[in-house]
Short mmCIF file of C-alpha atoms and ligand atoms in Angstrom, two decimals:
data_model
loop_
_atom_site.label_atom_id
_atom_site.label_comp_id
_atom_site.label_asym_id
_atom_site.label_seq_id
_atom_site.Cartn_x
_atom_site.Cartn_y
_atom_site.Cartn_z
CA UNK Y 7 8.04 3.67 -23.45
CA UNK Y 8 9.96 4.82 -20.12
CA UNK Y 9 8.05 6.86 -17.58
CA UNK Y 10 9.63 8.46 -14.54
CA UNK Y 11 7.19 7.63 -11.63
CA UNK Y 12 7.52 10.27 -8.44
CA UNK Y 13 6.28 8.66 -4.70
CA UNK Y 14 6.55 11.46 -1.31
CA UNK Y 15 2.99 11.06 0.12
CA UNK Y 16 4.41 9.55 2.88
CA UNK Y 17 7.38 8.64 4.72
CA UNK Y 18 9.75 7.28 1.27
CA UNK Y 19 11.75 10.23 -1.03
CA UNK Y 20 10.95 7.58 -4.16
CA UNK Y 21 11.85 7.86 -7.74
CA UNK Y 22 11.93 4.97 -10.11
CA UNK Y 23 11.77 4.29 -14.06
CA UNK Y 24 10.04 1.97 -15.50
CA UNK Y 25 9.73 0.85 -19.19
CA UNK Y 26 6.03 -0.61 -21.53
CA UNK Y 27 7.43 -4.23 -21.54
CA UNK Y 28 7.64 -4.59 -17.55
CA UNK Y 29 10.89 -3.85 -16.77
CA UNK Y 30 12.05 -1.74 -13.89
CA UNK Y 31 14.95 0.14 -15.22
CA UNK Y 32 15.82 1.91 -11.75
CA UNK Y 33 13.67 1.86 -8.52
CA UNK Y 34 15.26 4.27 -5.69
CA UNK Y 35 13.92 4.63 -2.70
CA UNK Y 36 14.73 6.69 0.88
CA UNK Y 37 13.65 5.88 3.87
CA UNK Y 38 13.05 8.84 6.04
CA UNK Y 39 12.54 6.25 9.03
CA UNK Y 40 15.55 7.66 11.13
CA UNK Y 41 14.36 11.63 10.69
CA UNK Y 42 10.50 9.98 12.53
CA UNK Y 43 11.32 7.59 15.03
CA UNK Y 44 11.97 9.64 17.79
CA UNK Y 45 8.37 10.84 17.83
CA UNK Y 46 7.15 7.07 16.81
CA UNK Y 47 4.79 7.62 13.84
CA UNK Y 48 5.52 9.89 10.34
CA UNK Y 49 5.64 13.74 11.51
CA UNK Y 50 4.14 15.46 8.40
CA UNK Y 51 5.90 18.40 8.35
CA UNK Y 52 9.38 16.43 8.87
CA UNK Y 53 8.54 14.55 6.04
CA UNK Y 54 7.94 17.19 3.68
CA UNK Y 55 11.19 19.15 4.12
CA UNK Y 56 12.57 15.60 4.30
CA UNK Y 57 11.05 15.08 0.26
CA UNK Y 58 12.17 19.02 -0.29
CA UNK Y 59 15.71 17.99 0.70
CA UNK Y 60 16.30 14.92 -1.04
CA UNK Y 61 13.38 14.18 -3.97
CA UNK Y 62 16.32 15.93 -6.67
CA UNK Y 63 18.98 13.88 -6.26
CA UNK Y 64 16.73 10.92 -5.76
CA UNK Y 65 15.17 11.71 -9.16
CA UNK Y 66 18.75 12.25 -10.77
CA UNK Y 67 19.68 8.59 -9.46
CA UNK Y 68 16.73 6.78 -10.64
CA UNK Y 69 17.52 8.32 -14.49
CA UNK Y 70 21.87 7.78 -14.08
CA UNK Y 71 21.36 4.02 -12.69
CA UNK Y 72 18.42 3.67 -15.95
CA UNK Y 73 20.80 5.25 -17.89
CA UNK Y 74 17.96 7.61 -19.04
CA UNK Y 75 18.26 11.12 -20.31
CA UNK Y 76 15.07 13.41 -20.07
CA UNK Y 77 14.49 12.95 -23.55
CA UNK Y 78 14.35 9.27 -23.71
CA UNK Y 79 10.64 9.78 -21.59
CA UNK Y 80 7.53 9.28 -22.53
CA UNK Y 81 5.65 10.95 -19.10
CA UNK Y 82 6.13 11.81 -15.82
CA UNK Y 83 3.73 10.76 -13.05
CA UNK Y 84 3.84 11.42 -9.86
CA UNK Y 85 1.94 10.58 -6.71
CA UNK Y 86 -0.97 12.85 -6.44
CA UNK Y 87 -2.90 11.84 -3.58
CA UNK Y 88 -4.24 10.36 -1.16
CA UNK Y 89 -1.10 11.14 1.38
CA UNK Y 90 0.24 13.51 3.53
CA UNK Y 91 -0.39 16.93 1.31
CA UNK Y 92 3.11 18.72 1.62
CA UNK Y 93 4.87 15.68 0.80
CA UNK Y 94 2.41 15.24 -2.35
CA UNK Y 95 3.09 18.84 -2.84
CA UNK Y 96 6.64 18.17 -3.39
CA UNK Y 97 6.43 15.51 -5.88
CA UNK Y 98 3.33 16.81 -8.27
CA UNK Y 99 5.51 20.16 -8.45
CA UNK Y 100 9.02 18.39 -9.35
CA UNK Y 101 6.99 16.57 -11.60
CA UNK Y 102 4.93 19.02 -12.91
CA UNK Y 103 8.83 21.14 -13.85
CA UNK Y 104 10.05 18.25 -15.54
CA UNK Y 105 6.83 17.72 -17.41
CA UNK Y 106 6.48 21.39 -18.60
CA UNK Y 107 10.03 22.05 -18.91
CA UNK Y 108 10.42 19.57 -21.53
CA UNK Y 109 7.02 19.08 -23.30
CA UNK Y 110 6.23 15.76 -21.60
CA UNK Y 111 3.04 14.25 -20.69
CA UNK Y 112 2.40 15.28 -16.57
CA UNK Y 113 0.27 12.23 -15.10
CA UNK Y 114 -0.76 12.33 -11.26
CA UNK Y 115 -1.10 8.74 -9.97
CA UNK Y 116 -3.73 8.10 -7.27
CA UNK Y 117 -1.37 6.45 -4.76
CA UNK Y 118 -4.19 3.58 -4.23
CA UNK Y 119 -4.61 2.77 -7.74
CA UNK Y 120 -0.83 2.53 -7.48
CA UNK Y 121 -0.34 -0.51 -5.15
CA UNK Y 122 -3.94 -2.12 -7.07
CA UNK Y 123 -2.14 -1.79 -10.46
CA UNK Y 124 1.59 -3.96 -9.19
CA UNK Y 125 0.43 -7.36 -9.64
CA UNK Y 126 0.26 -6.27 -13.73
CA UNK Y 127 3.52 -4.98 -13.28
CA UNK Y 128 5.24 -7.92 -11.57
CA UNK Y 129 2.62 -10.84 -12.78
CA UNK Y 130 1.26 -9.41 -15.83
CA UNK Y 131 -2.03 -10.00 -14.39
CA UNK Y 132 -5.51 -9.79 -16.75
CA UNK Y 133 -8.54 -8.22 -15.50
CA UNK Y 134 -10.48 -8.60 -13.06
CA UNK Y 135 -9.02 -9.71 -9.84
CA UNK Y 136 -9.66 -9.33 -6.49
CA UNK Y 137 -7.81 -7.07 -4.66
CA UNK Y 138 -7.14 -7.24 -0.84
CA UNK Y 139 -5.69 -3.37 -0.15
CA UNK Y 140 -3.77 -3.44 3.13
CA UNK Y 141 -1.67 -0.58 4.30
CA UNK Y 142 -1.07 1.93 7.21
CA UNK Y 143 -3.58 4.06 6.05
CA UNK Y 144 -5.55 1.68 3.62
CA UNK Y 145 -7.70 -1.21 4.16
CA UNK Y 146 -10.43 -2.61 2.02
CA UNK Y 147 -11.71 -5.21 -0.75
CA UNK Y 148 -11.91 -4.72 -4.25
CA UNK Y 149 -12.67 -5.71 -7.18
CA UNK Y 150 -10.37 -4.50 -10.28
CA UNK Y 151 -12.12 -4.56 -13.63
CA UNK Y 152 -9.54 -2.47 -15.56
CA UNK Y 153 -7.41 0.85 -14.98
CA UNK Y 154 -10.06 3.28 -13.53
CA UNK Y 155 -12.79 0.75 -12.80
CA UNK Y 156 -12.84 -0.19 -8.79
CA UNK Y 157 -15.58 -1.86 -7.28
CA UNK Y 158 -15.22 -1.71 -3.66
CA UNK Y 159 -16.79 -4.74 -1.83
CA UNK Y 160 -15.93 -3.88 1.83
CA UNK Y 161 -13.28 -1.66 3.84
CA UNK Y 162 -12.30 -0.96 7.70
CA UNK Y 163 -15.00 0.47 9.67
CA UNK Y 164 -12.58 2.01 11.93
CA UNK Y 165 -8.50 1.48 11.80
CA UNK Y 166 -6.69 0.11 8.30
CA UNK Y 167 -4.82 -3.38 9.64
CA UNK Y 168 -1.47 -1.59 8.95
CA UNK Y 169 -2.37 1.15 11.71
CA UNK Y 170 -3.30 -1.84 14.10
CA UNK Y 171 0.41 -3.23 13.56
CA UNK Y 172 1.53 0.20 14.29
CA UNK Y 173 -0.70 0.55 17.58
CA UNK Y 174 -0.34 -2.77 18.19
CA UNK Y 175 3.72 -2.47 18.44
CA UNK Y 176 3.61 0.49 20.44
CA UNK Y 177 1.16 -1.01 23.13
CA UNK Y 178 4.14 -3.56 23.27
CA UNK Y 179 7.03 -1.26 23.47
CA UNK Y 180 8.27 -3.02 20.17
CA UNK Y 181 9.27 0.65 18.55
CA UNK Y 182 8.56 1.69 14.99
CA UNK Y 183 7.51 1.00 12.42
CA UNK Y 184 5.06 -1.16 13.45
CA UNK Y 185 4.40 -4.11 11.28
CA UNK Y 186 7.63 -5.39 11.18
CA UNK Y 187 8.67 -5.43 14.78
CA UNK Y 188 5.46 -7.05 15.43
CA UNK Y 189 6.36 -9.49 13.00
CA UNK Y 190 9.57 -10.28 14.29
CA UNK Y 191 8.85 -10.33 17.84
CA UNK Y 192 5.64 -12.82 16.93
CA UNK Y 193 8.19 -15.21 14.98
CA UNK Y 194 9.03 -16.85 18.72
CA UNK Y 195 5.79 -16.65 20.02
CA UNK Y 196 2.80 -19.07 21.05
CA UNK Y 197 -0.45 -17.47 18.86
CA UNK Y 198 -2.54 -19.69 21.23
CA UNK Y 199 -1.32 -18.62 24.60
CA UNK Y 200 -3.98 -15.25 24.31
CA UNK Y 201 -7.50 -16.00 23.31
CA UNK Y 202 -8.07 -12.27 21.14
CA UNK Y 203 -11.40 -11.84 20.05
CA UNK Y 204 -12.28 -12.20 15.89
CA UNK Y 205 -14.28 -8.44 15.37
CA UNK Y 206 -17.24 -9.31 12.33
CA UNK Y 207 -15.92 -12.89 11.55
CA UNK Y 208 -18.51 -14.70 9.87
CA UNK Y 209 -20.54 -11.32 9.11
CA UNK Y 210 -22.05 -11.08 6.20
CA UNK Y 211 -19.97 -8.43 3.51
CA UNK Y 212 -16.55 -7.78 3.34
CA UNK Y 213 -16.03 -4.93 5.88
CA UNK Y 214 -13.70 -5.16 8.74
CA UNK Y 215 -13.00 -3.87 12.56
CA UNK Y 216 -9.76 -3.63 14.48
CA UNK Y 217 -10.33 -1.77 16.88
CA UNK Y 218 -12.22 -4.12 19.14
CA UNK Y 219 -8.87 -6.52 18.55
CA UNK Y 220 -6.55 -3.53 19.57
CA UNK Y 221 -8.72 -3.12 22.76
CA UNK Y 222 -8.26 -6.74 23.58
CA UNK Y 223 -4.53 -6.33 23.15
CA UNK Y 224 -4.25 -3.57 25.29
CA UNK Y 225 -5.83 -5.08 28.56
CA UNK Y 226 -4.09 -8.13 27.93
CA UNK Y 227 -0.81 -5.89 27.87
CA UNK Y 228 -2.04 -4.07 31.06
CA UNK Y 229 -3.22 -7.13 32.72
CA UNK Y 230 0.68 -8.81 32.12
CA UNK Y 231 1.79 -5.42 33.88
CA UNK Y 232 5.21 -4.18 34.65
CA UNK Y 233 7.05 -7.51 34.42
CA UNK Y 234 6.10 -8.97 31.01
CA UNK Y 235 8.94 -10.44 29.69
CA UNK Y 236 10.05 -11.17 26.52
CA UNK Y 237 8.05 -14.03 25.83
CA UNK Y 238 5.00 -12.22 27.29
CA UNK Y 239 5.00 -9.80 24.23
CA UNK Y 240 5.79 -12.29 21.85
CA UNK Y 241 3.04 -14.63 22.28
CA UNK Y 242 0.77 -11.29 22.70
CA UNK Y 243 2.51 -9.86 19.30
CA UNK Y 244 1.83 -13.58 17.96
CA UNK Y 245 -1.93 -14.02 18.99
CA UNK Y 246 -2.81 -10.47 18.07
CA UNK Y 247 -0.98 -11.36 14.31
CA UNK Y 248 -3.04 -14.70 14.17
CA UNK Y 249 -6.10 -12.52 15.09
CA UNK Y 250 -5.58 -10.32 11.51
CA UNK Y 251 -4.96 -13.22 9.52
CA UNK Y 252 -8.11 -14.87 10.35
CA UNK Y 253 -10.34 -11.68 10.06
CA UNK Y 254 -8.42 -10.81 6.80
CA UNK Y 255 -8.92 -14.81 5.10
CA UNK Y 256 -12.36 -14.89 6.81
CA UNK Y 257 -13.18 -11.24 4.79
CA UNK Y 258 -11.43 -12.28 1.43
CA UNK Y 259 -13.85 -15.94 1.62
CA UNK Y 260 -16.65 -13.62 1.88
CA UNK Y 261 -15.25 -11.36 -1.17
CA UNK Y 262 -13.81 -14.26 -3.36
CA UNK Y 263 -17.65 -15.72 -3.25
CA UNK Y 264 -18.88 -12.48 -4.23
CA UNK Y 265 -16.31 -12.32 -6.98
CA UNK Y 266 -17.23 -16.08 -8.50
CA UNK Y 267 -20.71 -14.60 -8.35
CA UNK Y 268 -20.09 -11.20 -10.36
CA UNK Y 269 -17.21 -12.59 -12.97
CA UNK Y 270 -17.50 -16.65 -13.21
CA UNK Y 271 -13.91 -16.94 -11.64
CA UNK Y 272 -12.84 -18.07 -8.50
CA UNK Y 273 -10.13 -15.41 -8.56
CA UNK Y 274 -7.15 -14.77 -8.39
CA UNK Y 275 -6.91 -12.74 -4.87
CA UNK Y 276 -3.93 -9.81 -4.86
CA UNK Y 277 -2.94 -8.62 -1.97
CA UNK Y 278 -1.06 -5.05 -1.94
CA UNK Y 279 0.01 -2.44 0.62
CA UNK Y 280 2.61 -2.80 2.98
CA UNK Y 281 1.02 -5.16 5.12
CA UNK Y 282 1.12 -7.79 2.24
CA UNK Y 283 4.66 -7.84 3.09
CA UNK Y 284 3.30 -10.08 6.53
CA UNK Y 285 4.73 -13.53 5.82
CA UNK Y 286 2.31 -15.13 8.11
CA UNK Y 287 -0.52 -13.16 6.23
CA UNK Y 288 0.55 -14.07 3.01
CA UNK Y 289 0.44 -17.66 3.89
CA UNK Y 290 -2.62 -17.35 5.41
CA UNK Y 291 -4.45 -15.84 2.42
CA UNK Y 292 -2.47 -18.34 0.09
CA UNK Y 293 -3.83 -21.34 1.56
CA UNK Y 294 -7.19 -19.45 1.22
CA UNK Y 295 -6.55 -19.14 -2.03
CA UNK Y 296 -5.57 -22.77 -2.88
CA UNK Y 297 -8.83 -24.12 -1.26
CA UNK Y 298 -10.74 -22.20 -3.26
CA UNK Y 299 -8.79 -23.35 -6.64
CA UNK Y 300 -7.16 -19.82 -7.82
CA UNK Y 301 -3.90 -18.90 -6.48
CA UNK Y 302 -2.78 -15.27 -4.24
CA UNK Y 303 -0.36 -12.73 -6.25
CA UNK Y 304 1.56 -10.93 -3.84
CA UNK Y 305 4.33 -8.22 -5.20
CA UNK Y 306 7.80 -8.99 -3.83
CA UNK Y 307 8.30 -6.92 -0.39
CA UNK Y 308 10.15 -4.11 -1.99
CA UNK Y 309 6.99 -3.39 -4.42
CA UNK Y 310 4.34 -3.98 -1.67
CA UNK Y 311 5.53 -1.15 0.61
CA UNK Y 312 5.71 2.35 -1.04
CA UNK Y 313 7.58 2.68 -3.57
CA UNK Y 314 7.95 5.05 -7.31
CA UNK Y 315 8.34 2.11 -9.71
CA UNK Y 316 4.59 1.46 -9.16
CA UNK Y 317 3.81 5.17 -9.70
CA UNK Y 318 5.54 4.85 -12.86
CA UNK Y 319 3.87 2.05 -14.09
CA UNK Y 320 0.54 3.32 -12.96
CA UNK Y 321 1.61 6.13 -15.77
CA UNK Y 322 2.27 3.60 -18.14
CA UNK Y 323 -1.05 1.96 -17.82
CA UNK Y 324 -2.80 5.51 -18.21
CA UNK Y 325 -0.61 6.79 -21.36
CA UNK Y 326 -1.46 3.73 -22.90
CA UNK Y 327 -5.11 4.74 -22.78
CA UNK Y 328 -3.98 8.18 -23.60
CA UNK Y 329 -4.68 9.91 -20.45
CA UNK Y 330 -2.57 12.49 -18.77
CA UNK Y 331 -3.16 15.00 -16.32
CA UNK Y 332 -3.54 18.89 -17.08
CA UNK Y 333 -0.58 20.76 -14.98
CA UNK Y 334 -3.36 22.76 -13.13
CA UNK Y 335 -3.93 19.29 -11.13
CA UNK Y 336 -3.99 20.13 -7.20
CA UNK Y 337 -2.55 17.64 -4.69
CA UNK Y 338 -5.59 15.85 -3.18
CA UNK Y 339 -5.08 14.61 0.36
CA UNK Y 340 -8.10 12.09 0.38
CA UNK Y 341 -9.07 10.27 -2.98
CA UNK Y 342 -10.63 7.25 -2.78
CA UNK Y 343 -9.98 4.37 -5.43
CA UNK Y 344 -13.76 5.05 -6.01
CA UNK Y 345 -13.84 8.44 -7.23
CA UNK Y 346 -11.27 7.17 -10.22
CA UNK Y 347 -13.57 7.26 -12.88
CA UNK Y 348 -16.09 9.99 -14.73
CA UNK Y 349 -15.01 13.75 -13.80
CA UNK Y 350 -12.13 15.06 -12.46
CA UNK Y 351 -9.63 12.32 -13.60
CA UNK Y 352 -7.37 12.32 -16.34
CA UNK Y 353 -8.14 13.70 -19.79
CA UNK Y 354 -8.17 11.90 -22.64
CA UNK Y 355 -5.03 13.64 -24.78
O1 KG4 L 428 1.88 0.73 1.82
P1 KG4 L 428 2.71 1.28 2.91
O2 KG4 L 428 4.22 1.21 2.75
O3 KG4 L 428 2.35 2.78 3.20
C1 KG4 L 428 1.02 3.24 3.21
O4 KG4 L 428 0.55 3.66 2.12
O5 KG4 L 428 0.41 3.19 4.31
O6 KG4 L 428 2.28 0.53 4.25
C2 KG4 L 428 2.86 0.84 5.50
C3 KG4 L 428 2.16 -0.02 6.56
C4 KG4 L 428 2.56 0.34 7.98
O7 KG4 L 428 1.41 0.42 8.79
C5 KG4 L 428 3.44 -0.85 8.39
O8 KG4 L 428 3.42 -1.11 9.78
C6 KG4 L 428 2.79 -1.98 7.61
O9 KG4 L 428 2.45 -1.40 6.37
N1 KG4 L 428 3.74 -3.08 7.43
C7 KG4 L 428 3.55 -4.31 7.94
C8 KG4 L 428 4.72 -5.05 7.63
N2 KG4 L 428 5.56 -4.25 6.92
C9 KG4 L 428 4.93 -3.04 6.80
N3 KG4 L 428 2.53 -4.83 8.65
C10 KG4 L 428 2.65 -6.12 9.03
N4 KG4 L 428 3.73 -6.89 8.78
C11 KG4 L 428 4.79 -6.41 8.10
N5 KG4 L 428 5.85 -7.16 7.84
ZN1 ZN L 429 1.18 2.76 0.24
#
């Protein structure tokens, strides 16, 4: 079974094809990060005639380099929210062509579900597992019974941890994208030099708060003033990363203890989203992990940021309970993980 899987609800042209026994045939991805760093953050309407431009040839690579022909599909599924909507628009309707053009099965993949669904991709991962959901515009706790069925233990109250990166590294003139540079730059840095503050550590629940820890970065920024140097910003960009891992292990405690209570099993813990590709945050949560006797799944780097080959497996996991999508589907700019189950979502065939 190969599905062509369809990702624009960002800032990546994706198109990838991925087969029922795991294997990613072809997984092509374009960065559009050149066309938006002049303004320093995705410009929506860039992106869009960014996806217009380039989502056809894209989608021609990813079925040459799988050495796929139309025909040899079994469904097409596309990102179909949440996202930037004329970037979704883009990639439901090239989908939606392909899909009515030649009789297949149309399926639109909530984007979410997406990067929850990976670990069974890469890992082959059973149900349930806890899922830590990190990204620029995601942040929250989960727990995944099976395809459809979220139960979401706690979320940000204000900014997703991959939008703090983002501020974060623009409060120290370290450019875009965010996470990264803030990465890099905190690689030489002393964590302990700035004393950030911890926002709802040792709360009860799983929600979360950044903003208070973006505050704290920014008057330590202005209080280093015009001649910070180099080292200045690292040890800031290191403190303020050590700051996220420890509200991010301290949440996951909280939600692997809730988890143990609700299944019998300690875990495991994913972590998705394109913050999962934070070294320092992976090894935070895997030592986490390894006290409390299950282990952390973490997608390589290319399948934790945005990419199609998780779209298409997302389709494979919903074929295989016979679901697709009518073609009448509309492009839905906010769709919680929540909302994934009873009406509205895919039809049984
Ligand atoms: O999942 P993703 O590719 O797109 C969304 O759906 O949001 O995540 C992008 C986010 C951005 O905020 C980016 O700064 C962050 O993930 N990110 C990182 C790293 N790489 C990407 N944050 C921290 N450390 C990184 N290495
Ligand atoms: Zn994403």
């Amino acid at each position: 079974m190969r599905v062509l899987g369809i990702e624009t609800s960002c800032d990546e042209t994706a198109a990838a094809v991925v087969d029922g026994e795991r294997h990613i045939r072809a997984n092509v991805v374009l960065s559009q990060l050149d066309d938006h760093r002049p303004y320093g953050g995705v410009v929506p309407e860039i992106a869009a005639r960014s996806h217009l431009d380039h989502l056809d040839a894209i989608v021609r690579r990813a079925l040459a380099e799988s050495d796929t022909r139309i025909g040899d599909l079994a469904g097409v599924a596309a990102t179909g929210g949440p996202g930037l909507i004329g970037g979704v628009f883009v990639g439901v309707m090239t989908a939606k062509a392909i899909a009515s053009a030649r009789g297949l099965p149309f399926l639109a993949i909530n984007h979410l579900e997406a990067h929850a669904l990976t670990a069974r991709l890469t890992d082959d991962l059973p149900f349930p597992y806890l899922l830590l959901l990190v990204s620029g515009g995601h942040c929250q706790l989960l727990r995944v019974g099976g395809v459809g069925d979220y139960t979401l233990y706690g979320g940000t109250q204000d900014d997703a941890v991959g939008e703090a990166f983002d501020k974060t590294a623009k409060l120290l003139g370290l450019g875009y994208p965010g996470g990264p540079a803030v990465e890099q730059a905190a690689r030489s840095g002393d964590p302990a030099r700035f004393d950030l503050p911890r926002p709802m550590r040792g709360r009860a629940g799983c929600d979360m708060s950044f903003s208070g820890l973006k505050t704290a970065v920014r008057q330590a920024r202005r209080r280093l003033g015009e001649s910070a140097t180099d080292r200045d910003i690292a040890d800031l960009a290191a403190a303020f990363q050590a700051a996220v891992a420890d509200i991010l292990a301290d949440r996951c405690a909280h939600a692997l203890d809730r988890f143990r209570a609700e299944t019998g099993a300690p875990g495991p813990l994913v972590v998705a989203g394109g913050v999962a590709a934070n070294a320092a945050i992976r090894e935070r949560l895997r030592s986490l992990a390894a006290e409390r006797g299950t282990t952390l799944v973490a997608p390589p780097l290319g399948l934790c940021t945005d990419n199609a080959a998780m779209i298409a497996w997302a389709g494979i996991e919903r074929l295989r309970l016979g679901q697709r999508d009518p073609l009448d589907f509309k492009p839905r700019p906010r769709w919680p993980l929540t909302e994934m189950t009873g009406a509205g979502r895919a039809r049984a065939i």
